[in-house]
Amino acid sequence: MSAGSGPRVVCAGDEFISAELLAAAMVAELDRFGHTADPVPIDSRWPSEPFDDIDGVREAAGDPARLAELVTGADALITHLAPVTAEVIAAGRGSLRVVGVTRGGPVNVDLAAAADAGIPVVYLPGRNLGAVAEYTVGTMICAMRGLPAAAAELSAGRWDGTGFRYERVGLELRAATVGLIGLGAVGLRVAELLAAFGTRVLAHDPYADPAAAEGVGARLVGLPELLAGSDVVSLHARLTEHTRRMIDAAALAAMRPGALLVNTARGELVDSRALDAALASGRLRGAVLDVFDPEPPSADDPLPRRPAVFATPHLAGASRQVAEESAARIAREVATVLTGGTATHLATPPNRVA
């Protein structure tokens, strides 16, 4: 690509990270390298319309046939969750030099098709770690103090002063022990925030860096010790066959009576029926649930309706900073590849196949 040329970049946005935001970031990044850009915008209506599994890719929104038309002859494609299917990859074969995805995991991309076509896929691990960590600590405080249920009572016209009874009041974070299951980017940031409150932090993660854990004041322990010793158990693990339903009836029974469970990771980490039973029995104080299995939860799922559950519709990672910074970061990664460099996070091999 010669100086002054304008690579054609398809910017497939949505109502969170818009095509306009992606295009502006792409223009700014290529300008730094002395190039103009030719952005081609297209937006889906997510989240007003839900994402879905489409033609072999997950959590995607948009029309793959229309996207295939646009990527034909394009140099790059950047997106949040457009369906980058085998059809789209085939349409871009021979011209598409990079696909950029503003997500921690490019599940909306057919990585096998991209690798076969020699098209590198770049993505953004930890892109929303600040937002998720703040949500985790904020909702932890609210749930420990019983604030969601109290607010709902007042909204319904009932003044419940019994929240001041000793048996109902909760702990302050400075007096609590919080157990983090998973000490990746988000878990480490949660631990950093908790340190400011004086919280005792336990962590369980077979792959954690002991030095990193020590640096944020977290003590690495086995899962049984974490469950038994924590006032709050917060999930930050990746979903694998090993971690699926790891919080089952036995794990919930091992938790400290009156503890709180927080899940901002994946709904499949928790056995929802077992959790409902633990809440119904009064063994757990409550739960903060931002993720469900399935999503959205079924109409007859009792968990979102429980007063002891602070339930939100997968919003932990939603902030203006996530949208703006993700657009800027993915534009930087894509511009690096377009100008002959190697991106930081590659889901597929970096070198194209002729």
CSV table of C-alpha atoms in Angstrom, one decimal, residues 140-146 166-178 197 199 229-232 256-260 285:
chain,number,residue,atom,x,y,z
A,140,MET,CA,-21.4,-6.6,45.2
A,141,ILE,CA,-21.9,-3.6,47.6
A,142,CYS,CA,-25.5,-3.2,46.6
A,143,ALA,CA,-26.4,-6.9,47.1
A,144,MET,CA,-24.5,-7.3,50.3
A,145,ARG,CA,-26.5,-4.3,51.8
A,146,GLY,CA,-29.9,-5.6,50.4
A,166,TYR,CA,-29.2,-6.7,62.8
A,167,GLU,CA,-30.0,-10.1,61.2
A,168,ARG,CA,-30.8,-8.4,57.9
A,169,VAL,CA,-27.9,-5.9,57.6
A,170,GLY,CA,-24.9,-6.9,55.5
A,171,LEU,CA,-21.2,-6.6,55.6
A,172,GLU,CA,-19.0,-3.7,54.4
A,173,LEU,CA,-16.3,-4.7,51.9
A,174,ARG,CA,-13.6,-3.8,54.4
A,175,ALA,CA,-14.9,-6.5,56.7
A,176,ALA,CA,-15.5,-9.1,53.9
A,177,THR,CA,-13.6,-11.9,52.3
A,178,VAL,CA,-14.1,-12.1,48.6
A,197,PHE,CA,-11.6,-1.1,50.4
A,199,THR,CA,-11.0,-6.5,51.5
A,229,GLY,CA,-13.9,-19.0,53.4
A,230,SER,CA,-15.6,-16.3,51.3
A,231,ASP,CA,-18.4,-14.0,52.1
A,232,VAL,CA,-18.7,-13.3,48.4
A,256,ARG,CA,-20.3,-20.1,53.7
A,257,PRO,CA,-23.9,-19.8,54.9
A,258,GLY,CA,-25.2,-16.4,54.1
A,259,ALA,CA,-22.7,-15.9,51.3
A,260,LEU,CA,-23.3,-14.0,48.0
A,285,ARG,CA,-27.9,-14.4,51.1
